[in-house]
Amino acid sequence: MSRTYRIKNIVDECAGIKSFFFDCPGLKKARAGQFVMVWVPGMEEKPISVSYEDGITVKAAGPTTKALMEKRVGDWIGIRGPYGNGFDVKGKRPVMVAGGCGIASMARLTEQVEGKYTIIMGARTARELMFEKRFRGHKIIVCTDDGSKGVKAFPHEILEKLEGYDQIIACGPEPMVEAVLKVAGGRVPTQVSLERYMKCGCGLCGSCSIDPAGLRVCREGPVFWAEQLEGSEVGRYKRDKSGSKEWC
Amino acid sequence: MLEIELAGVKLRNPTILASGVLGTTGACLQRVYSAGAGAVTCKSIGQKREGNPTPVVAELEDGFMNALGLPCPGPEEMHAELEKLELPLIVSIHGKSPSEFAELAKQFTDRAGLFELNVSCPNVAGDIIGKDAEESAKVTKAVKKVTAKGVFVKLTPDVSDIAEIARAVEKAGADGITAINTVPAMVIDTNVRRPVLSFRRGGLSGRAIHPIAVRCVYDIYRAVEIPIIGTGGVEHATDAIELMLAGATAIGIGTGARDLGVFKRVCDGIETYLREKGLRIEELVGAAHERGGGAGA
């Protein structure tokens, strides 16, 4: 259902990233990995992963998210959903690979599904790391592209050196996801979360569907098992607003 | 048991994916066909267009409202998307003039099993051809001149007399009618006091419009001889049977196809119904007309 909700709280997480909190039934019932379509009145509507039981975590990327950053407690924001599927923790010793904004979904997962997790947490630079506190109690390996905090490496490079896990769950930029899939190489059950440009976000228009199977990122995804993505467009191209292929 | 013939094209069952839903890529169309549709209609092809800015969809209690605004990667890219498909394909095309429609028809006549002329989209600026009988006839005539493939015309319910438009396009050579396109509508959010879609208005679809679709198909059936693809709010077999009894030969499913299981569900339901009633599928088409009540038309 489409409805607007008042912002009840705003938290500055780190450089250019804020979390917004709402009393919204759609957020409350969401599984980690699902997303909501967030409308900034007067601007556009964007898919954003659920980060808290009552909140989303947003980075200022374009005009709409920049406008969202200017909002105050009490302002109205449109939220519909939740849409998509959530992560499935099947293994006893899963390793999570979280890059950039993917860290938010992973934090939700560790809070929602009890377990002992190993988390590889990566960002471009120390300033963009967030939610280390939310992962307390689990084994965390921090890495940054520029080495400003933790290991100077990409998340998939850390994954390559790890042993003893029986599932991989990854969420982050597509190059990271592609690299993780290569490292996983079908050895263990692997789930990754994908992002695609969305128009309806609820399984009707097909704008977010991926080749060659026509799977909808907003409905069969955004979380996919590695087998579903064999021979797919992941890492090769995406589609733009008109539906044209945009090569990576 | 469910095989039908639609303007000379044989389909394994009467369900057809409606235009605008899951029809932007070859992969999606193939997937829907594999899920059990008798035929699939692609997203309307026209000039390269990004479509309207989001929000373009609102979810309502008994339907959806959309104003996608005909996004399209352009005819060349769409032709490439459709190239590898081997299935009954209805190519939907959209233009601003008879010559634009004819150009597109020429480009896609090799790919189309049938054509569907989208003269009724309410989500782009400009006059809606489908509201005018003469303009609709001109477009139909122009397309018929350049292709040997069957030409269906998709009508809008937003007219005073849909039968008039239907008669005009039949006279101009249309091989069939698709009815109905979405119903122009609006949702205003009372907290922010503005329409929820960027285009402000949008097209209503889903359960809410089913009775409107049934009535339109009924009126069109009385007015023309050519077959009708009845579309509007179909989610279960009874919805489809209703449209067939009203006069539809085939059934378009758009919003309902969000759940890909709809095609099998509807087909299984029609089959059960036919067995229970001891009827053949052809006997359903227009059967409600002979069995009408006293008062009313």
Coordinates of C-alpha atoms in Angstrom, one line a residue:
Chain A
M1 CA 0.0 0.0 0.0
S2 CA 1.3 3.5 -0.7
R3 CA 1.3 5.8 2.3
T4 CA 3.4 8.5 3.9
Y5 CA 4.9 8.4 7.4
R6 CA 6.5 11.0 9.7
I7 CA 10.2 10.9 10.4
K8 CA 10.4 10.2 14.1
N9 CA 14.2 10.2 14.5
I10 CA 17.3 10.9 12.4
V11 CA 20.8 9.5 13.2
D12 CA 24.1 10.6 11.6
E13 CA 25.9 7.3 11.1
C14 CA 29.0 8.6 9.4
A15 CA 30.2 10.8 6.6
G16 CA 27.3 11.5 4.3
I17 CA 25.2 8.6 5.7
K18 CA 22.1 9.0 7.8
S19 CA 19.5 6.7 9.2
F20 CA 15.8 7.7 9.3
F21 CA 13.3 6.1 11.6
F22 CA 9.6 5.7 11.2
D23 CA 6.6 4.0 12.8
C24 CA 5.8 2.0 9.7
P25 CA 4.2 -1.5 9.6
G26 CA 5.9 -2.3 6.3
L27 CA 9.4 -1.7 7.8
K28 CA 8.5 -3.6 11.0
K29 CA 7.6 -6.8 9.1
A30 CA 10.5 -6.7 6.7
R31 CA 13.1 -9.4 6.5
A32 CA 16.8 -8.4 6.3
G33 CA 17.5 -8.2 2.5
Q34 CA 14.1 -6.8 1.6
F35 CA 13.7 -3.2 0.6
V36 CA 11.1 -0.4 0.6
M37 CA 10.3 2.2 -2.1
V38 CA 11.0 5.5 -0.5
W39 CA 9.3 8.6 -1.9
V40 CA 10.6 12.1 -1.1
P41 CA 7.6 14.2 -1.9
G42 CA 8.4 16.5 -4.8
M43 CA 11.3 14.3 -5.8
E44 CA 11.6 10.7 -6.9
E45 CA 11.1 7.3 -5.3
K46 CA 14.1 5.0 -4.6
P47 CA 14.5 1.4 -3.5
I48 CA 16.3 1.4 -0.1
S49 CA 17.2 -1.7 1.9
V50 CA 15.7 -2.1 5.4
S51 CA 18.4 -1.3 8.0
Y52 CA 16.5 -1.4 11.3
E53 CA 13.2 -2.7 12.4
D54 CA 12.0 0.8 12.1
G55 CA 14.6 2.5 9.9
I56 CA 16.5 2.9 6.7
T57 CA 20.1 4.0 6.2
V58 CA 20.7 6.3 3.3
K59 CA 23.7 7.7 1.5
A60 CA 23.4 10.9 -0.5
A61 CA 23.9 9.7 -4.1
G62 CA 21.6 11.7 -6.3
P63 CA 19.1 14.6 -6.1
T64 CA 16.4 12.6 -4.3
T65 CA 18.7 11.1 -1.6
K66 CA 20.4 14.5 -1.2
A67 CA 16.9 16.0 -0.6
L68 CA 16.2 13.3 1.9
M69 CA 19.3 14.3 3.8
E70 CA 17.8 17.8 4.3
K71 CA 14.7 16.5 5.9
R72 CA 13.8 17.0 9.6
V73 CA 12.1 15.0 12.3
G74 CA 8.4 15.4 11.6
D75 CA 8.6 15.6 7.8
W76 CA 6.5 13.2 5.8
I77 CA 8.2 10.6 3.6
G78 CA 6.4 8.0 1.4
I79 CA 7.2 4.3 2.2
R80 CA 5.7 1.3 0.4
G81 CA 6.7 -2.3 0.8
P82 CA 8.5 -4.3 2.0
Y83 CA 9.3 -5.8 -1.4
G84 CA 11.7 -8.5 -2.6
N85 CA 13.0 -11.5 -0.7
G86 CA 15.3 -11.7 2.3
F87 CA 18.5 -13.5 3.1
D88 CA 18.4 -17.1 4.1
V89 CA 20.9 -18.3 6.6
K90 CA 21.3 -22.0 5.9
G91 CA 24.8 -22.7 7.1
K92 CA 26.1 -23.1 10.7
R93 CA 29.2 -21.0 10.0
P94 CA 28.2 -18.4 7.5
V95 CA 30.6 -15.6 6.4
M96 CA 29.1 -12.3 5.5
V97 CA 30.8 -10.0 3.0
A98 CA 29.4 -6.4 3.3
G99 CA 30.6 -3.5 1.2
G100 CA 29.6 0.1 1.4
C101 CA 25.9 0.5 2.0
G102 CA 25.5 -3.3 2.0
I103 CA 26.7 -3.1 5.6
A104 CA 23.2 -1.9 6.6
S105 CA 21.4 -5.0 5.3
M106 CA 24.0 -7.3 6.9
A107 CA 23.6 -5.5 10.3
R108 CA 19.9 -6.1 10.1
L109 CA 20.5 -9.8 9.3
T110 CA 22.7 -10.4 12.3
E111 CA 20.1 -8.7 14.5
Q112 CA 17.2 -10.6 13.1
V113 CA 18.6 -14.1 12.7
E114 CA 20.5 -15.4 15.7
G115 CA 23.9 -16.9 15.1
K116 CA 27.6 -16.6 15.3
Y117 CA 28.7 -14.7 12.2
T118 CA 32.0 -13.9 10.6
I119 CA 31.7 -10.5 8.9
I120 CA 34.1 -9.0 6.4
M121 CA 33.3 -5.4 6.3
G122 CA 34.7 -3.2 3.6
A123 CA 34.5 0.5 2.5
R124 CA 36.6 2.8 0.4
T125 CA 37.9 4.6 3.4
A126 CA 37.7 4.7 7.2
R127 CA 35.2 7.6 7.2
E128 CA 32.6 5.4 5.3
L129 CA 32.7 2.5 7.7
M130 CA 29.7 2.2 9.9
F131 CA 27.8 -0.1 12.2
E132 CA 30.8 -1.8 13.8
K133 CA 28.9 -1.6 17.1
R134 CA 25.9 -3.4 15.6
F135 CA 28.2 -6.4 14.8
R136 CA 29.5 -6.7 18.4
G137 CA 29.7 -10.3 19.5
H138 CA 30.6 -11.5 16.1
K139 CA 33.9 -11.9 14.4
I140 CA 34.6 -8.8 12.3
I141 CA 37.3 -8.3 9.8
V142 CA 37.5 -4.7 8.7
C143 CA 39.1 -3.7 5.4
T144 CA 39.4 -0.4 3.4
D145 CA 40.5 0.3 -0.1
D146 CA 43.0 2.9 1.0
G147 CA 44.1 1.1 4.2
S148 CA 42.9 4.0 6.5
K149 CA 41.4 1.4 8.8
G150 CA 41.8 -2.4 9.1
V151 CA 43.4 -4.4 6.3
K152 CA 44.2 -2.6 3.1
A153 CA 42.3 -5.0 0.7
F154 CA 39.1 -5.6 -1.1
P155 CA 36.5 -7.7 0.7
H156 CA 36.8 -10.6 -1.7
E157 CA 40.6 -10.8 -1.2
I158 CA 39.9 -11.3 2.5
L159 CA 37.3 -14.0 1.7
E160 CA 39.9 -15.8 -0.5
K161 CA 42.1 -16.3 2.5
L162 CA 39.4 -17.5 4.9
E163 CA 38.6 -21.1 5.7
G164 CA 36.0 -23.0 7.6
Y165 CA 32.8 -21.4 6.5
D166 CA 29.8 -23.2 5.0
Q167 CA 27.8 -20.4 3.5
I168 CA 28.6 -17.0 1.9
I169 CA 26.2 -14.0 2.1
A170 CA 27.3 -10.9 0.2
C171 CA 25.8 -7.4 -0.2
G172 CA 27.6 -4.5 -1.8
P173 CA 28.5 -2.8 -5.1
E174 CA 28.3 -5.1 -8.1
P175 CA 32.0 -5.4 -8.8
M176 CA 32.4 -6.7 -5.2
V177 CA 29.5 -9.1 -5.7
E178 CA 31.0 -10.3 -9.0
A179 CA 34.4 -10.9 -7.3
V180 CA 32.7 -12.8 -4.4
L181 CA 30.9 -15.1 -6.8
K182 CA 34.2 -15.9 -8.5
V183 CA 35.9 -16.6 -5.2
A184 CA 32.9 -18.8 -4.1
G185 CA 33.2 -20.7 -7.3
G186 CA 30.3 -23.0 -6.4
R187 CA 32.2 -24.5 -3.4
V188 CA 29.6 -23.4 -0.8
P189 CA 26.0 -22.1 -0.9
T190 CA 26.3 -18.4 -1.8
Q191 CA 23.7 -15.7 -1.6
V192 CA 24.3 -12.2 -3.0
S193 CA 22.1 -9.1 -3.1
L194 CA 21.8 -7.2 -6.4
E195 CA 20.8 -3.7 -7.3
R196 CA 19.1 -2.6 -10.4
Y197 CA 17.3 0.6 -11.5
M198 CA 13.7 0.2 -10.5
K199 CA 10.5 1.9 -11.6
C200 CA 7.6 0.0 -9.9
G201 CA 9.7 -2.0 -7.4
C202 CA 6.9 -4.5 -7.1
G203 CA 7.1 -7.0 -9.9
L204 CA 5.0 -5.4 -12.7
C205 CA 7.1 -3.4 -15.1
G206 CA 10.1 -5.6 -15.6
S207 CA 12.6 -2.7 -15.6
C208 CA 14.8 -4.4 -13.0
S209 CA 14.8 -7.9 -14.6
I210 CA 18.1 -9.5 -15.4
D211 CA 19.1 -11.6 -18.4
P212 CA 18.9 -14.3 -19.5
A213 CA 16.3 -15.8 -17.1
G214 CA 14.2 -12.7 -16.7
L215 CA 14.4 -12.8 -12.9
R216 CA 13.0 -9.7 -11.2
V217 CA 15.5 -8.1 -8.8
C218 CA 12.4 -6.6 -7.0
R219 CA 10.6 -9.9 -6.6
E220 CA 12.7 -13.0 -7.1
G221 CA 15.5 -10.9 -5.7
P222 CA 17.2 -8.8 -4.6
V223 CA 18.8 -11.8 -2.9
F224 CA 19.8 -14.6 -5.3
W225 CA 21.6 -17.9 -4.9
A226 CA 24.8 -18.1 -7.0
E227 CA 23.3 -20.8 -9.3
Q228 CA 20.5 -18.5 -10.3
L229 CA 23.1 -16.0 -11.6
E230 CA 25.2 -18.4 -13.7
G231 CA 25.7 -16.9 -17.2
S232 CA 23.8 -13.8 -16.2
E233 CA 24.4 -10.2 -16.9
V234 CA 25.9 -9.6 -13.5
G235 CA 29.1 -7.7 -13.8
R236 CA 28.6 -7.2 -17.6
Y237 CA 25.7 -4.8 -18.0
K238 CA 22.7 -3.2 -16.4
R239 CA 19.7 -1.4 -18.0
D240 CA 19.0 2.4 -17.8
K241 CA 15.7 4.3 -17.5
S242 CA 14.7 3.6 -21.1
G243 CA 15.6 -0.1 -20.8
S244 CA 18.8 0.3 -22.9
K245 CA 21.8 -1.9 -22.0
E246 CA 24.5 0.0 -20.1
W247 CA 27.8 -1.9 -20.3
C248 CA 29.9 -2.0 -17.2
Chain B
M1 CA -9.3 -28.3 -24.6
L2 CA -8.2 -24.7 -24.3
E3 CA -6.8 -24.2 -27.8
I4 CA -8.2 -21.2 -29.5
E5 CA -7.7 -19.4 -32.8
L6 CA -7.2 -15.6 -32.7
A7 CA -7.4 -13.8 -36.0
G8 CA -5.8 -16.8 -37.7
V9 CA -3.1 -17.4 -35.1
K10 CA -3.5 -20.7 -33.1
L11 CA -2.8 -20.4 -29.4
R12 CA -2.4 -23.2 -26.9
N13 CA -4.7 -21.4 -24.4
P14 CA -6.7 -18.1 -24.3
T15 CA -4.5 -16.3 -21.8
I16 CA -2.3 -13.5 -23.1
L17 CA 0.3 -11.4 -21.2
A18 CA -1.0 -7.8 -21.5
S19 CA 1.2 -5.1 -22.8
G20 CA 3.2 -3.1 -20.2
V21 CA 3.8 -5.9 -17.8
L22 CA 7.0 -7.9 -17.8
G23 CA 7.4 -7.2 -21.5
T24 CA 10.5 -5.0 -21.8
T25 CA 13.1 -7.7 -22.5
G26 CA 13.2 -11.0 -24.5
A27 CA 14.1 -12.8 -21.3
C28 CA 11.0 -11.6 -19.5
L29 CA 8.7 -12.4 -22.3
Q30 CA 10.2 -15.9 -22.6
R31 CA 9.8 -16.4 -18.9
V32 CA 6.1 -15.5 -18.9
Y33 CA 5.5 -17.8 -21.9
S34 CA 7.2 -20.6 -20.0
A35 CA 5.0 -19.9 -17.0
G36 CA 2.0 -20.9 -19.2
A37 CA 0.7 -17.9 -21.1
G38 CA -0.9 -18.7 -24.5
A39 CA 0.8 -15.6 -26.0
V40 CA 2.7 -12.6 -24.8
T41 CA 2.4 -8.9 -25.7
C42 CA 5.6 -6.9 -25.5
K43 CA 5.8 -3.4 -23.9
S44 CA 4.6 -0.8 -26.4
I45 CA 7.5 0.0 -28.8
G46 CA 7.9 3.6 -29.9
Q47 CA 10.6 6.3 -29.8
K48 CA 13.4 6.0 -27.3
R49 CA 12.0 7.3 -24.1
E50 CA 13.0 7.3 -20.4
G51 CA 9.5 7.4 -19.3
N52 CA 8.2 9.5 -16.4
P53 CA 10.3 10.1 -13.3
T54 CA 9.4 7.9 -10.3
P55 CA 7.0 7.5 -8.5
V56 CA 5.3 5.8 -11.4
V57 CA 3.3 3.2 -9.5
A58 CA 1.0 3.3 -6.5
E59 CA -0.4 0.2 -4.8
L60 CA -4.0 0.4 -3.9
E61 CA -6.3 -1.9 -1.9
D62 CA -7.9 -3.4 -5.0
G63 CA -5.5 -2.6 -7.8
F64 CA -2.6 -0.5 -9.0
M65 CA -2.2 2.8 -10.6
N66 CA 0.6 3.4 -13.0
A67 CA 2.1 6.2 -15.1
L68 CA 5.3 4.6 -16.4
G69 CA 5.0 6.8 -19.5
L70 CA 6.0 4.4 -22.2
P71 CA 9.7 3.9 -21.5
C72 CA 11.4 2.3 -24.4
P73 CA 15.0 1.7 -25.5
G74 CA 13.9 2.5 -29.1
P75 CA 12.9 0.3 -32.0
E76 CA 16.3 -1.0 -32.9
E77 CA 17.1 -2.3 -29.5
M78 CA 13.7 -3.7 -29.0
H79 CA 14.0 -5.5 -32.3
A80 CA 17.2 -7.1 -31.1
E81 CA 15.4 -8.1 -27.8
L82 CA 12.6 -9.9 -29.7
E83 CA 14.9 -11.5 -32.3
K84 CA 15.6 -14.8 -30.5
L85 CA 12.0 -15.4 -29.3
E86 CA 10.1 -18.4 -30.7
L87 CA 6.7 -18.1 -29.3
P88 CA 3.3 -16.4 -30.2
L89 CA 4.3 -12.8 -29.9
I90 CA 2.0 -9.8 -30.1
V91 CA 4.0 -6.7 -30.9
S92 CA 2.5 -3.6 -29.3
I93 CA 3.4 -0.3 -31.0
H94 CA 2.8 3.3 -30.1
G95 CA 3.1 6.5 -32.1
K96 CA 1.8 10.0 -32.4
S97 CA 0.5 9.8 -36.0
P98 CA -0.6 7.2 -38.5
S99 CA 2.8 7.5 -40.3
E100 CA 4.7 6.8 -37.0
F101 CA 2.5 3.7 -36.4
A102 CA 3.1 2.5 -40.0
E103 CA 6.9 3.0 -39.7
L104 CA 7.0 0.8 -36.6
A105 CA 4.7 -1.8 -38.2
K106 CA 7.1 -2.1 -41.2
Q107 CA 10.0 -2.5 -38.8
F108 CA 8.4 -5.3 -36.8
T109 CA 6.3 -7.2 -39.3
D110 CA 8.9 -9.9 -39.4
R111 CA 8.7 -10.4 -35.6
A112 CA 5.0 -10.1 -35.0
G113 CA 2.6 -12.9 -34.7
L114 CA 0.0 -10.1 -34.4
F115 CA 0.2 -6.4 -33.9
E116 CA -1.5 -4.4 -31.1
L117 CA -1.9 -0.7 -31.7
N118 CA -1.6 1.2 -28.4
V119 CA -3.8 4.2 -29.2
S120 CA -5.0 4.4 -25.6
C121 CA -2.1 5.0 -23.2
P122 CA -3.2 7.7 -20.7
N123 CA 0.3 8.3 -19.3
V124 CA 2.0 10.5 -21.9
A125 CA 1.3 14.1 -22.9
G126 CA -0.7 14.8 -26.0
D127 CA -4.0 13.7 -27.5
I128 CA -5.1 10.2 -27.0
I129 CA -5.8 8.8 -30.5
G130 CA -8.1 6.2 -29.1
K131 CA -10.6 8.8 -27.9
D132 CA -11.4 9.7 -31.4
A133 CA -13.0 7.3 -33.8
E134 CA -11.7 9.0 -37.0
E135 CA -8.1 9.2 -35.7
S136 CA -8.2 5.6 -34.6
A137 CA -9.5 4.5 -38.0
K138 CA -6.7 6.5 -39.7
V139 CA -4.0 4.8 -37.7
T140 CA -5.6 1.3 -38.3
K141 CA -5.8 1.9 -42.0
A142 CA -2.2 3.1 -42.2
V143 CA -0.9 0.0 -40.4
K144 CA -3.0 -2.4 -42.5
K145 CA -1.4 -1.0 -45.6
V146 CA 2.1 -2.0 -44.6
T147 CA 1.7 -5.4 -43.0
A148 CA 0.0 -8.7 -43.7
K149 CA -0.1 -9.6 -40.0
G150 CA -3.3 -9.3 -38.0
V151 CA -3.8 -5.9 -36.4
F152 CA -5.6 -5.5 -33.0
V153 CA -6.4 -2.1 -31.7
K154 CA -6.3 -1.5 -27.9
L155 CA -9.1 0.8 -26.8
T156 CA -9.5 3.1 -23.8
P157 CA -12.6 2.9 -21.6
D158 CA -12.3 6.7 -21.1
V159 CA -14.8 7.5 -23.9
S160 CA -18.5 8.1 -24.0
D161 CA -19.1 5.2 -26.4
I162 CA -16.4 2.5 -26.8
A163 CA -18.6 0.7 -29.3
E164 CA -18.3 3.7 -31.7
I165 CA -14.5 3.5 -31.6
A166 CA -14.7 -0.3 -32.1
R167 CA -16.9 0.0 -35.1
A168 CA -14.7 2.7 -36.7
V169 CA -11.5 0.6 -36.4
E170 CA -13.3 -2.6 -37.6
K171 CA -14.5 -0.6 -40.7
A172 CA -10.9 0.6 -41.2
G173 CA -9.7 -3.0 -41.4
A174 CA -8.8 -4.0 -37.8
D175 CA -8.6 -7.8 -37.3
G176 CA -9.4 -7.5 -33.6
I177 CA -9.9 -5.3 -30.5
T178 CA -8.1 -5.4 -27.2
A179 CA -10.2 -3.9 -24.4
I180 CA -9.5 -2.3 -22.1
N181 CA -6.4 -0.2 -21.4
T182 CA -6.1 1.3 -17.9
V183 CA -8.7 3.7 -16.5
P184 CA -7.4 7.3 -15.9
A185 CA -7.3 7.9 -12.2
M186 CA -5.6 9.8 -9.4
V187 CA -4.5 9.3 -5.8
I188 CA -3.7 12.3 -3.6
D189 CA -1.8 11.9 -0.4
T190 CA -3.5 13.8 2.4
N191 CA -0.4 14.2 4.5
V192 CA 1.7 15.9 1.9
R193 CA -1.3 17.2 0.0
R194 CA -0.1 16.2 -3.5
P195 CA -0.7 13.5 -6.0
V196 CA 1.4 10.4 -5.4
L197 CA 2.6 9.9 -9.0
S198 CA 5.0 12.2 -10.7
F199 CA 2.7 12.4 -13.7
R200 CA -0.1 13.3 -11.2
R201 CA -2.7 11.1 -12.9
G202 CA -2.2 7.5 -13.8
G203 CA -4.0 4.4 -15.2
L204 CA -5.9 2.3 -12.8
S205 CA -5.6 -1.5 -13.2
G206 CA -6.4 -4.7 -11.4
R207 CA -9.5 -6.0 -9.6
A208 CA -11.0 -2.5 -9.3
I209 CA -11.5 -2.2 -13.1
H210 CA -12.7 -5.7 -13.8
P211 CA -16.4 -4.8 -14.0
I212 CA -15.6 -1.9 -16.3
A213 CA -13.7 -4.2 -18.6
V214 CA -16.6 -6.7 -18.6
R215 CA -19.1 -4.0 -19.6
C216 CA -16.8 -2.6 -22.3
V217 CA -16.2 -6.1 -23.8
Y218 CA -20.0 -6.7 -23.7
D219 CA -20.7 -3.4 -25.6
I220 CA -17.9 -4.0 -28.2
Y221 CA -19.1 -7.5 -28.8
R222 CA -22.6 -6.2 -29.7
A223 CA -21.1 -3.7 -32.1
V224 CA -18.4 -5.7 -34.1
E225 CA -17.7 -9.1 -35.6
I226 CA -14.0 -9.2 -35.1
P227 CA -12.5 -11.0 -32.0
I228 CA -11.8 -9.3 -28.7
I229 CA -8.9 -9.8 -26.3
G230 CA -10.7 -9.0 -23.0
T231 CA -8.3 -7.4 -20.4
G232 CA -8.9 -5.9 -17.0
G233 CA -8.4 -7.2 -13.5
V234 CA -8.1 -10.9 -14.3
E235 CA -6.7 -12.9 -11.4
H236 CA -8.8 -16.0 -11.3
A237 CA -10.6 -18.3 -13.8
T238 CA -14.0 -16.8 -13.1
D239 CA -12.7 -13.3 -14.1
A240 CA -11.6 -14.8 -17.4
I241 CA -14.8 -16.7 -18.0
E242 CA -16.8 -13.6 -17.3
L243 CA -14.9 -11.7 -20.0
M244 CA -15.4 -14.6 -22.4
L245 CA -19.1 -14.7 -21.7
A246 CA -19.2 -11.0 -22.3
G247 CA -17.6 -11.6 -25.7
A248 CA -13.9 -12.0 -25.4
T249 CA -12.1 -14.8 -27.5
A250 CA -8.9 -14.4 -25.5
I251 CA -8.0 -13.0 -22.1
G252 CA -5.3 -10.4 -21.4
I253 CA -3.6 -10.5 -18.0
G254 CA -1.4 -7.6 -16.9
T255 CA -1.5 -6.6 -13.3
G256 CA -2.5 -10.2 -12.4
A257 CA 0.8 -11.4 -14.0
R258 CA 2.7 -10.0 -11.1
D259 CA 2.2 -13.5 -9.8
L260 CA 3.4 -15.7 -12.7
G261 CA 1.3 -18.6 -11.5
V262 CA -1.8 -16.7 -12.7
F263 CA -1.7 -18.2 -16.2
K264 CA -1.7 -21.9 -15.1
R265 CA -4.3 -21.0 -12.4
V266 CA -6.7 -19.4 -14.8
C267 CA -6.2 -22.1 -17.5
D268 CA -6.8 -24.9 -15.0
G269 CA -9.9 -23.1 -13.7
I270 CA -11.3 -22.7 -17.2
E271 CA -10.7 -26.3 -18.0
T272 CA -12.5 -27.4 -14.8
Y273 CA -15.4 -25.1 -15.6
L274 CA -15.7 -26.4 -19.1
R275 CA -15.7 -30.0 -17.9
E276 CA -18.3 -29.3 -15.2
K277 CA -20.6 -27.5 -17.6
G278 CA -20.0 -29.8 -20.5
L279 CA -19.1 -26.9 -22.8
R280 CA -16.4 -26.3 -25.4
I281 CA -14.4 -23.2 -25.1
E282 CA -15.8 -21.6 -28.3
E283 CA -19.3 -21.9 -26.8
L284 CA -18.3 -19.4 -24.0
V285 CA -17.6 -16.5 -26.3
G286 CA -20.5 -14.1 -26.0
A287 CA -22.8 -16.6 -24.4
A288 CA -24.1 -14.0 -21.9
H289 CA -25.7 -12.1 -24.7
E290 CA -28.3 -14.7 -25.5
R291 CA -29.0 -15.2 -21.9
G292 CA -29.6 -11.6 -21.0
G293 CA -32.3 -10.4 -18.6
G294 CA -35.4 -8.4 -19.5
A295 CA -34.7 -4.7 -18.8
G296 CA -31.3 -3.1 -19.6
A297 CA -29.3 -3.5 -22.7

